[in-house]
Tab-separated table of C-alpha atoms and ligand atoms in Angstrom:
chain	number	residue	atom	x	y	z
N	1125	MET	CA	0.000	0.000	0.000
N	1126	LYS	CA	1.363	3.388	-1.020
N	1127	ILE	CA	0.334	6.228	1.236
N	1128	ALA	CA	0.796	10.012	1.293
N	1129	VAL	CA	1.345	12.207	4.352
N	1130	MET	CA	-0.007	15.763	4.168
N	1131	GLY	CA	1.854	17.989	6.660
N	1132	TYR	CA	5.352	17.126	7.866
N	1133	GLY	CA	5.176	18.822	11.274
N	1134	THR	CA	5.444	17.133	14.675
N	1135	ILE	CA	2.750	14.507	14.037
N	1136	GLY	CA	3.391	13.996	10.295
N	1137	SER	CA	7.085	13.342	10.849
N	1138	GLY	CA	6.066	11.084	13.744
N	1139	VAL	CA	3.892	9.033	11.360
N	1140	VAL	CA	6.872	8.469	9.038
N	1141	GLU	CA	8.973	7.526	12.077
N	1142	VAL	CA	6.391	5.054	13.458
N	1143	LEU	CA	6.065	3.409	10.023
N	1144	ASN	CA	9.861	2.947	10.034
N	1145	ILE	CA	10.235	1.810	13.655
N	1146	ASN	CA	7.486	-0.831	13.434
N	1147	GLN	CA	7.702	-1.537	9.703
N	1148	GLU	CA	7.515	-5.334	9.916
N	1149	LYS	CA	4.769	-5.556	12.544
N	1150	ILE	CA	2.699	-2.992	10.637
N	1151	ALA	CA	3.103	-4.897	7.329
N	1152	LYS	CA	2.045	-8.140	9.047
N	1153	ARG	CA	-0.989	-6.564	10.693
N	1154	ALA	CA	-2.047	-4.598	7.613
N	1155	GLY	CA	-1.553	-7.658	5.407
N	1156	GLU	CA	0.892	-5.842	3.125
N	1157	PRO	CA	3.826	-3.396	3.437
N	1158	VAL	CA	2.869	0.265	3.972
N	1159	GLU	CA	5.131	2.684	2.142
N	1160	VAL	CA	5.163	6.497	2.122
N	1161	LYS	CA	5.192	7.616	-1.519
N	1162	TYR	CA	4.633	11.362	-0.996
N	1163	VAL	CA	4.989	13.926	1.756
N	1164	LEU	CA	3.084	17.126	1.066
N	1165	ASP	CA	4.444	20.284	2.701
N	1166	LEU	CA	5.130	23.838	1.574
N	1167	ARG	CA	8.428	23.828	3.462
N	1168	ASP	CA	11.679	22.194	2.349
N	1169	PHE	CA	13.418	19.675	4.584
N	1170	PRO	CA	16.984	19.465	3.229
N	1171	GLY	CA	18.832	16.363	4.418
N	1172	SER	CA	15.704	14.725	5.839
N	1173	PRO	CA	14.873	11.108	4.898
N	1174	ILE	CA	11.740	12.199	2.993
N	1175	GLU	CA	13.469	14.897	0.922
N	1176	ASP	CA	13.107	12.936	-2.325
N	1177	ARG	CA	9.366	12.357	-1.711
N	1178	LEU	CA	8.410	15.974	-0.934
N	1179	ILE	CA	5.709	17.508	-3.095
N	1180	LYS	CA	3.927	20.866	-2.917
N	1181	ASP	CA	0.745	20.256	-4.930
N	1182	TYR	CA	-1.977	18.080	-3.348
N	1183	MET	CA	-3.340	17.272	-6.823
N	1184	THR	CA	-0.267	15.073	-7.364
N	1185	ILE	CA	-1.767	12.752	-4.717
N	1186	VAL	CA	-5.343	13.081	-5.999
N	1187	ASN	CA	-4.198	12.100	-9.503
N	1188	ASP	CA	-2.016	9.150	-8.467
N	1189	PRO	CA	-4.096	5.933	-8.528
N	1190	GLU	CA	-1.321	4.092	-6.731
N	1191	VAL	CA	-1.979	6.023	-3.477
N	1192	GLY	CA	-4.830	4.365	-1.549
N	1193	VAL	CA	-4.475	5.954	1.895
N	1194	VAL	CA	-3.743	9.551	2.841
N	1195	VAL	CA	-2.716	10.882	6.259
N	1196	GLU	CA	-3.685	14.457	7.109
N	1197	THR	CA	-1.553	16.017	9.857
N	1198	MET	CA	-1.574	19.636	8.721
N	1199	GLY	CA	-3.887	21.057	11.384
N	1200	GLY	CA	-6.488	23.807	10.955
N	1201	VAL	CA	-9.686	23.623	8.943
N	1202	GLU	CA	-8.395	25.057	5.653
N	1203	PRO	CA	-6.759	23.985	3.438
N	1204	ALA	CA	-6.990	20.596	5.204
N	1205	TYR	CA	-10.757	20.372	4.478
N	1206	THR	CA	-10.341	21.048	0.743
N	1207	PHE	CA	-7.505	18.533	0.471
N	1208	VAL	CA	-9.258	15.788	2.506
N	1209	LYS	CA	-12.531	16.204	0.629
N	1210	ALA	CA	-10.691	15.909	-2.708
N	1211	MET	CA	-8.932	12.736	-1.508
N	1212	LEU	CA	-12.203	11.080	-0.401
N	1213	GLU	CA	-13.929	12.062	-3.642
N	1214	ALA	CA	-11.023	10.508	-5.532
N	1215	GLY	CA	-11.717	7.229	-3.683
N	1216	LYS	CA	-8.801	7.474	-1.239
N	1217	GLN	CA	-9.099	6.702	2.454
N	1218	VAL	CA	-8.062	9.382	4.943
N	1219	ALA	CA	-6.719	9.227	8.522
N	1220	THR	CA	-6.370	12.496	10.418
N	1221	SER	CA	-5.150	13.793	13.779
N	1222	ASN	CA	-6.737	17.180	13.130
N	1223	LYS	CA	-9.400	17.877	15.786
N	1224	ASN	CA	-10.230	21.297	14.314
N	1225	LEU	CA	-11.136	19.618	11.047
N	1226	VAL	CA	-13.016	16.742	12.694
N	1227	ALA	CA	-15.000	18.994	15.083
N	1228	THR	CA	-15.981	21.345	12.260
N	1229	LYS	CA	-16.377	19.083	9.218
N	1230	GLY	CA	-16.376	15.558	10.671
N	1231	ALA	CA	-20.030	14.711	9.944
N	1232	GLU	CA	-19.751	15.875	6.328
N	1233	LEU	CA	-16.452	14.053	5.685
N	1234	ILE	CA	-17.887	10.849	7.215
N	1235	ARG	CA	-20.834	11.129	4.798
N	1236	ILE	CA	-18.580	11.781	1.796
N	1237	ALA	CA	-16.389	8.806	2.750
N	1238	ARG	CA	-19.507	6.589	2.992
N	1239	GLU	CA	-20.764	7.806	-0.393
N	1240	HIS	CA	-17.434	6.787	-1.955
N	1241	ASN	CA	-17.168	3.504	-0.039
N	1242	VAL	CA	-13.951	4.577	1.683
N	1243	ASN	CA	-13.124	5.595	5.271
N	1244	PHE	CA	-12.432	8.805	7.141
N	1245	LEU	CA	-10.873	7.839	10.494
N	1246	PHE	CA	-9.746	10.170	13.271
N	1247	GLU	CA	-8.607	8.181	16.325
N	1248	ALA	CA	-5.718	10.613	16.983
N	1249	SER	CA	-7.983	13.676	17.093
N	1250	VAL	CA	-8.964	12.985	20.739
N	1251	GLY	CA	-6.735	11.699	23.526
N	1252	GLY	CA	-3.486	11.523	21.495
N	1253	GLY	CA	-2.358	7.887	21.648
N	1254	ILE	CA	-5.280	6.682	23.822
N	1255	PRO	CA	-7.886	4.613	21.990
N	1256	ILE	CA	-11.234	6.360	22.537
N	1257	ILE	CA	-12.879	6.980	19.133
N	1258	ARG	CA	-12.730	3.315	18.065
N	1259	PRO	CA	-13.927	2.063	21.493
N	1260	LEU	CA	-16.902	4.439	21.358
N	1261	ASN	CA	-17.723	3.413	17.785
N	1262	LYS	CA	-17.186	-0.319	18.228
N	1263	CYS	CA	-16.593	-1.755	21.711
N	1264	LEU	CA	-19.196	0.391	23.493
N	1265	THR	CA	-21.698	0.434	20.664
N	1266	ALA	CA	-24.201	-1.617	22.711
N	1267	ASP	CA	-24.397	1.204	25.254
N	1268	GLU	CA	-26.173	4.467	25.666
N	1269	ILE	CA	-23.261	6.615	26.872
N	1270	GLU	CA	-24.667	8.851	29.603
N	1271	GLN	CA	-21.531	10.666	30.728
N	1272	ILE	CA	-18.048	11.481	29.506
N	1273	THR	CA	-15.675	13.417	31.743
N	1274	GLY	CA	-12.169	13.879	30.473
N	1275	ILE	CA	-8.833	15.518	30.934
N	1276	LEU	CA	-8.464	15.999	27.196
N	1277	ASN	CA	-5.590	18.462	26.920
N	1278	GLY	CA	-2.070	17.257	27.636
N	1279	THR	CA	-0.496	20.720	27.577
N	1280	THR	CA	-2.645	22.216	30.319
N	1281	ASN	CA	-2.524	19.028	32.380
N	1282	TYR	CA	1.270	19.111	32.140
N	1283	MET	CA	1.281	22.794	33.120
N	1284	LEU	CA	-1.080	22.378	36.077
N	1285	THR	CA	0.948	19.390	37.306
N	1286	LYS	CA	4.222	21.381	37.109
N	1287	MET	CA	2.668	24.430	38.728
N	1288	SER	CA	1.311	22.295	41.550
N	1289	GLU	CA	4.271	19.973	42.137
N	1290	GLU	CA	7.195	22.294	41.393
N	1291	GLY	CA	5.687	25.755	41.947
N	1292	THR	CA	6.556	26.594	38.317
N	1293	GLU	CA	5.263	29.871	36.853
N	1294	PHE	CA	2.524	29.660	34.206
N	1295	SER	CA	4.789	31.014	31.415
N	1296	GLU	CA	7.670	28.648	32.210
N	1297	ALA	CA	5.348	25.630	32.335
N	1298	LEU	CA	3.901	26.618	28.948
N	1299	ARG	CA	7.350	27.067	27.375
N	1300	ASP	CA	8.327	23.643	28.635
N	1301	ALA	CA	5.169	22.030	27.169
N	1302	GLN	CA	5.821	23.742	23.822
N	1303	GLU	CA	9.422	22.491	23.738
N	1304	LYS	CA	8.172	18.950	24.329
N	1305	GLY	CA	5.854	19.229	21.298
N	1306	TYR	CA	2.610	18.972	23.295
N	1307	ALA	CA	1.160	22.425	22.632
N	1308	GLU	CA	-0.722	23.672	19.597
N	1309	LYS	CA	1.024	26.051	17.159
N	1310	ASP	CA	-0.950	28.782	18.868
N	1311	PRO	CA	-1.125	27.644	22.522
N	1312	THR	CA	-4.148	29.878	23.100
N	1313	ALA	CA	-6.208	26.857	22.010
N	1314	ASP	CA	-4.695	24.874	24.892
N	1315	VAL	CA	-4.699	27.421	27.724
N	1316	GLU	CA	-8.116	28.920	26.862
N	1317	GLY	CA	-9.676	25.447	26.643
N	1318	PHE	CA	-10.651	25.585	22.945
N	1319	ASP	CA	-8.736	22.369	22.200
N	1320	PRO	CA	-10.525	20.192	24.815
N	1321	CYS	CA	-13.770	21.942	23.842
N	1322	ARG	CA	-13.421	20.643	20.270
N	1323	LYS	CA	-12.533	17.202	21.630
N	1324	ILE	CA	-15.577	16.911	23.914
N	1325	ALA	CA	-17.734	18.117	20.990
N	1326	ILE	CA	-16.306	15.254	18.874
N	1327	LEU	CA	-16.909	12.674	21.631
N	1328	THR	CA	-20.448	13.915	22.280
N	1329	SER	CA	-21.194	13.797	18.535
N	1330	MET	CA	-19.932	10.200	18.514
N	1331	VAL	CA	-22.253	9.158	21.346
N	1332	CYS	CA	-25.388	11.020	20.235
N	1333	GLY	CA	-24.960	10.431	16.489
N	1334	LYS	CA	-25.584	14.102	15.657
N	1335	GLN	CA	-23.474	17.223	15.121
N	1336	VAL	CA	-22.461	18.927	18.374
N	1337	ASP	CA	-21.031	22.375	17.640
N	1338	PHE	CA	-18.115	23.254	19.912
N	1339	GLU	CA	-19.165	26.926	19.744
N	1340	ASP	CA	-22.277	25.947	21.770
N	1341	ILE	CA	-20.185	24.620	24.680
N	1342	HIS	CA	-19.368	26.924	27.579
N	1343	CYS	CA	-15.575	26.997	27.737
N	1344	GLU	CA	-13.115	28.383	30.296
N	1345	GLY	CA	-9.355	27.784	30.258
N	1346	ILE	CA	-6.666	27.828	32.926
N	1347	THR	CA	-5.332	31.384	32.444
N	1348	LYS	CA	-7.004	32.617	35.647
N	1349	ILE	CA	-5.556	29.828	37.836
N	1350	THR	CA	-2.942	31.285	40.212
N	1351	PRO	CA	-0.499	29.826	42.754
N	1352	ILE	CA	-2.914	30.979	45.500
N	1353	ASP	CA	-5.701	28.854	43.981
N	1354	ILE	CA	-3.297	25.911	44.013
N	1355	LYS	CA	-2.485	26.644	47.674
N	1356	TYR	CA	-6.211	26.504	48.532
N	1357	ALA	CA	-6.653	23.307	46.507
N	1358	LYS	CA	-3.859	21.663	48.515
N	1359	ALA	CA	-5.413	22.844	51.796
N	1360	MET	CA	-8.660	21.173	50.678
N	1361	GLY	CA	-6.871	17.950	49.634
N	1362	CYS	CA	-7.753	18.590	45.979
N	1363	SER	CA	-6.047	18.986	42.578
N	1364	ILE	CA	-7.082	21.530	39.964
N	1365	LYS	CA	-7.732	19.920	36.568
N	1366	LEU	CA	-9.129	21.242	33.312
N	1367	LEU	CA	-12.153	18.991	32.729
N	1368	ALA	CA	-14.300	18.596	29.647
N	1369	THR	CA	-17.633	17.027	30.502
N	1370	SER	CA	-20.716	15.884	28.666
N	1371	LYS	CA	-23.817	14.515	30.412
N	1372	LYS	CA	-26.972	13.126	28.847
N	1373	VAL	CA	-30.024	14.906	30.233
N	1374	GLY	CA	-33.298	13.694	28.751
N	1375	GLU	CA	-32.847	13.680	24.981
N	1376	SER	CA	-30.067	16.281	25.047
N	1377	TYR	CA	-26.625	16.866	26.566
N	1378	SER	CA	-25.115	19.317	29.013
N	1379	CYS	CA	-21.468	20.098	28.219
N	1380	ILE	CA	-18.832	22.329	29.794
N	1381	VAL	CA	-15.064	22.841	29.698
N	1382	ALA	CA	-13.591	24.496	32.799
N	1383	PRO	CA	-11.042	24.037	35.603
N	1384	PHE	CA	-12.432	21.963	38.471
N	1385	MET	CA	-11.172	21.089	41.961
N	1386	LEU	CA	-10.990	17.300	42.203
N	1387	PRO	CA	-10.855	15.488	45.555
N	1388	LYS	CA	-8.195	12.813	45.928
N	1389	ASP	CA	-10.710	9.984	45.439
N	1390	HIS	CA	-11.981	11.341	42.085
N	1391	ALA	CA	-11.231	8.964	39.189
N	1392	LEU	CA	-9.286	11.675	37.303
N	1393	CYS	CA	-7.395	13.234	40.243
N	1394	GLY	CA	-4.299	11.078	39.715
N	1395	VAL	CA	-4.046	11.863	35.981
N	1396	GLY	CA	-0.936	14.047	35.912
N	1397	ASP	CA	1.763	15.278	33.558
N	1398	VAL	CA	0.917	15.113	29.827
N	1399	PHE	CA	-1.443	12.174	30.368
N	1400	ASN	CA	-5.099	12.316	29.448
N	1401	GLY	CA	-7.834	10.419	31.260
N	1402	ILE	CA	-11.337	9.846	29.964
N	1403	PHE	CA	-14.082	8.541	32.254
N	1404	VAL	CA	-17.066	7.053	30.426
N	1405	HIS	CA	-20.365	5.902	31.949
N	1406	GLY	CA	-22.698	3.748	29.880
N	1407	ASN	CA	-26.226	2.665	30.821
N	1408	VAL	CA	-25.348	-1.039	30.638
N	1409	LEU	CA	-21.537	-0.897	30.830
N	1410	GLY	CA	-21.375	1.123	34.034
N	1411	ASP	CA	-18.006	2.881	34.371
N	1412	ALA	CA	-14.879	2.661	32.215
N	1413	MET	CA	-11.648	4.656	32.229
N	1414	PHE	CA	-9.268	5.352	29.353
N	1415	TYR	CA	-5.843	6.621	30.362
N	1416	GLY	CA	-2.542	7.269	28.610
N	1417	SER	CA	-0.331	9.600	26.563
N	1418	GLY	CA	-2.618	12.399	25.476
N	1419	ALA	CA	-0.285	14.436	23.265
N	1420	GLY	CA	3.152	14.391	21.677
N	1421	LYS	CA	4.745	13.185	18.488
N	1422	LEU	CA	4.962	9.385	18.697
N	1423	PRO	CA	1.859	8.635	20.834
N	1424	THR	CA	-0.332	10.651	18.463
N	1425	ALA	CA	1.402	9.197	15.393
N	1426	SER	CA	0.777	5.710	16.814
N	1427	ALA	CA	-2.993	6.372	16.718
N	1428	VAL	CA	-2.775	7.735	13.155
N	1429	VAL	CA	-0.854	4.694	11.928
N	1430	ALA	CA	-3.358	2.377	13.657
N	1431	ASP	CA	-6.061	4.043	11.528
N	1432	VAL	CA	-3.895	3.530	8.428
N	1433	VAL	CA	-3.595	-0.193	9.228
N	1434	ASP	CA	-7.376	-0.424	9.812
N	1435	MET	CA	-7.997	1.205	6.442
N	1436	VAL	CA	-5.563	-1.052	4.586
N	1437	LYS	CA	-7.541	-3.954	6.072
N	1438	HIS	CA	-10.868	-2.351	5.059
N	1439	GLN	CA	-10.278	-1.439	1.447
N	1440	HIS	CA	-13.602	-1.064	-0.406
N	1441	THR	CA	-15.482	-1.384	2.927
N	1442	ASN	CA	-16.907	1.593	4.749
N	1443	ILE	CA	-16.698	1.273	8.551
N	1444	TYR	CA	-20.004	2.787	9.727
N	1445	ILE	CA	-19.673	5.773	12.065
N	1446	ASP	CA	-22.914	7.039	13.609
N	1447	TRP	CA	-22.461	10.839	13.268
N	1448	SER	CA	-24.898	12.701	11.033
N	1449	GLU	CA	-24.940	16.381	10.052
N	1450	GLU	CA	-28.188	16.978	11.995
N	1451	LYS	CA	-27.486	19.466	14.772
N	1452	MET	CA	-27.797	18.472	18.440
N	1453	GLU	CA	-29.154	21.372	20.491
N	1454	LEU	CA	-27.289	21.361	23.810
N	1455	LEU	CA	-28.838	22.370	27.116
N	1456	ASP	CA	-27.972	25.777	28.532
N	1457	TYR	CA	-25.040	25.273	30.922
N	1458	ARG	CA	-26.604	27.847	33.288
N	1459	ASP	CA	-29.241	25.239	34.165
N	1460	SER	CA	-26.679	22.617	35.260
N	1461	GLN	CA	-25.919	22.213	38.969
N	1462	THR	CA	-22.459	22.568	40.539
N	1463	LYS	CA	-20.790	23.387	43.843
N	1464	PHE	CA	-18.256	26.235	43.760
N	1465	PHE	CA	-15.081	27.214	45.592
N	1466	VAL	CA	-15.030	31.016	45.922
N	1467	ARG	CA	-12.352	33.566	46.888
N	1468	THR	CA	-13.607	37.010	47.829
N	1469	SER	CA	-12.345	40.296	49.287
N	1470	SER	CA	-15.830	40.973	50.752
N	1471	TYR	CA	-16.547	40.638	54.465
N	1472	PRO	CA	-18.275	37.498	55.810
N	1473	ALA	CA	-21.471	39.545	56.369
N	1474	ALA	CA	-21.700	40.166	52.609
N	1475	VAL	CA	-21.015	36.464	51.939
N	1476	LEU	CA	-23.811	35.526	54.365
N	1477	ASP	CA	-26.142	37.948	52.650
N	1478	ALA	CA	-25.320	36.548	49.172
N	1479	PHE	CA	-25.016	32.824	49.885
N	1480	GLY	CA	-26.406	32.161	53.367
N	1481	HIS	CA	-24.290	29.824	55.484
N	1482	VAL	CA	-21.192	28.511	53.658
N	1483	ASN	CA	-18.194	26.342	54.502
N	1484	TYR	CA	-15.109	28.512	54.971
N	1485	VAL	CA	-11.700	27.317	53.762
N	1486	ASP	CA	-8.505	28.367	55.510
N	1487	ALA	CA	-5.188	28.337	53.686
N	1488	ASP	CA	-3.393	31.182	55.539
N	1489	VAL	CA	-3.953	33.724	52.780
N	1490	GLU	CA	-4.096	37.351	53.980
N	1491	GLY	CA	-6.759	39.867	52.982
N	1492	GLU	CA	-9.392	37.558	51.585
N	1493	THR	CA	-11.987	34.978	52.472
N	1494	ALA	CA	-12.577	31.631	50.764
N	1495	PHE	CA	-15.526	29.275	50.988
N	1496	THR	CA	-17.386	26.506	49.203
N	1497	THR	CA	-21.049	26.668	48.281
N	1498	GLU	CA	-23.888	24.179	48.299
N	1499	LEU	CA	-25.049	22.642	45.034
N	1500	MET	CA	-26.751	25.283	42.869
N	1501	THR	CA	-27.347	26.031	39.226
N	1502	GLU	CA	-24.713	28.023	37.352
N	1503	GLY	CA	-27.337	30.704	36.762
N	1504	GLU	CA	-28.155	30.977	40.476
N	1505	PHE	CA	-24.451	31.138	41.326
N	1506	GLU	CA	-23.864	33.977	38.842
N	1507	SER	CA	-26.658	35.970	40.376
N	1508	ARG	CA	-25.502	35.371	43.992
N	1509	VAL	CA	-21.790	35.963	43.308
N	1510	SER	CA	-22.541	39.328	41.681
N	1511	LYS	CA	-23.344	40.601	45.229
N	1512	ILE	CA	-19.756	40.120	46.481
N	1513	GLU	CA	-16.267	41.193	45.344
N	1514	LEU	CA	-14.996	38.112	43.520
N	1515	ILE	CA	-11.288	37.254	43.298
N	1516	ASN	CA	-11.748	33.851	41.663
N	1517	ARG	CA	-14.067	30.870	41.628
N	1518	ILE	CA	-13.476	27.249	40.649
N	1519	ARG	CA	-16.076	24.542	40.284
N	1520	LEU	CA	-15.937	21.484	42.560
N	1521	ALA	CA	-16.100	18.066	40.913
A	1399	LIG	N1	-2.222	20.426	22.199
A	1399	LIG	C1	-2.897	19.198	22.360
A	1399	LIG	C2	-2.783	18.777	23.816
A	1399	LIG	C3	-2.283	18.154	21.477
A	1399	LIG	O1	-1.973	19.373	24.532
A	1399	LIG	O2	-3.508	17.908	24.260
A	1399	LIG	C4	-3.014	16.863	21.424
A	1399	LIG	O3	-4.288	17.026	20.875
């Protein structure tokens, strides 16, 4: 099987590397050798092992009948969408790691692949090297998935772990994550939560079979988390984690991405460093946990190559994925119920007036008061908290 790789960045070069490292095993499992015929990239890579296979025009791949499988590791929606669509319409199978593309155009590309009796697979788009897309589509297909709660961004999990364990500054932790190849080209997507927001939209689409738009999900990142918040979390025996959650409520779903305080006995509390953890609850399965390397060159490339092998084994057979273009209307997050940890510069009398009796938290921080609330809707919390001077608030898991 001759394949083409579009985008020779961190993940694309990782795909070439994985195909080399595990060449024999991959050939055995795919049923034939898998060979990279083209690498598409606008940049030159003098001296690199793929120098002689570099091309700059995607139509070279479209027009080559010898290429049966294409890997897309360019990132971003355009021009990746145009290129992928052209490949599927030319009868080529496509594997991608590009969550922006999958979250935005996934349903349409799945339909186009089905119409052309090929496959569009995207295991690497969520959870890096952790299998989660295939398990949801195949192994857990007998279940109604009622809840997914995940640490879905390796960069921010790495940063929060460093900040908590080593007292590292936010900027230093981010630089470190970028050097290790975890972060997006523009790390705003990581630290503002847009990356896990796209990922939970993909997972929710997979479980409900309809299009969940990530723009409809309330999303907060970790930029407001300070060392003082971490000090309070430790005093409470908690860790702060950026969670992406999706819960089935009636016929719809309630989704949110935000930092949460997790007690030590929470299933995701021990997920540190660049690891991702995904907790899934099904109506007949009960609970399951998926855990592993959530970002980085080789783990993500491993998931892409696994899709390539699956597609070599499924030539001329479309693997059904239940994700239509019909939109799923999500519930308003303001109606969901949560407990909050709150830091305020207001006096306790004002806190009493706004929230009634609360549980105070002491972490030896001067000039402020901290407390946790009872369970209340997000909307009710917003209205109550507007009556006090807020320093920060974090949801409790
Ligand atoms: N920037 C992403 C992360 C890469 O840190 O999780 C993997 O999707």
